Amino acid sequence: MFVMTADSVELGRLPDVRMSFHLMGLHIREVGSRWTYPSHEHPMYELHWMIEGDMQMDVEGQIYDQKKGDLLFIRPGIIHSCKSAGSHGFTYFCVHFSVADPALSKELERNQATCYEAPSPLVKELAPFLTDLCNLATENRSRSLSAAKSMKMYAAVFELLGTLVEQLLQTDNVVLTKKELLAGRIAENIEDSIRSSLLHGQMVDSERTFVQDIAESLKLSPSQVNRIFQQVYGKAPRKYMSEVLLSEAQRLLLQTDLSIDHIAMLLGYKTSAHFSRQFKRWTAMTPSGFRSSAERECPNQR
């Protein structure tokens, strides 16, 4: 049995990492000079990296001439189409992803630029991780990956997302106001309190107590907590709490083989029926339907 002695000193700590993300359509492709792709949209973010040749992308009526090394960052729900712009076709690498993490999604929406040229700091920082994913895609001809290569893919994706957010912030020259910093701390408190509660299978039931505890920790009044968070995040703390809870539910459904009953218990619901009703209000799908749909789309995700 391990016993921690009283003379130990903690020198630092990183927060727990729990993130549910969906990767789809990671592929490298070579196309001819007459190749086109019709107008479409999708509910995922898209990174479109040009490896060789020239392409023309129409993003909601704005034309971008994408050349070797250029990167397009297309957000969910944006209508776009593309076609070859050179006489010899082109080669590109494409990543589609979604992230069930409200804080990360908010950072991805800070900067609304679409095209980043090859010499830009953002592309230079992302290039090593895009290259790693390109190499993995080139080596793999099937829809499945070995456990080792799956871990390498996850590592490259986490590095890619972290660097993307970091560079978007720097590109936008974001200087956080005191209000934004406070809202960020409120969000962190929400996430910490929920995940701490989940460890014990207990949900935060009282919004008043929940907001009061955060207010006391930050030396604010509950009304200040609600007002500041609403102004910065555009939603009430309670709404954000529901989004984080949904993220945890999706993570457990996608990344574990736990039963629905077990997941409901971990999330603090008294019955799996209560959990299923709440999950359906959030997503218009039952937990089992959500899991089955994900398994059909990505059979090797877990």
PDB file of C-alpha atoms in Angstrom, residues 93 147 293 300:
ATOM      1  CA  PHE A  93      -4.046  17.022 -47.439  1.00  0.00           C
ATOM      2  CA  ALA A 147      -2.660   0.739 -31.711  1.00  0.00           C
ATOM      3  CA  SER A 293     -23.948   6.158 -35.057  1.00  0.00           C
ATOM      4  CA  ASN A 300     -12.074   1.820 -34.931  1.00  0.00           C
TER       5      ASN A 300
END
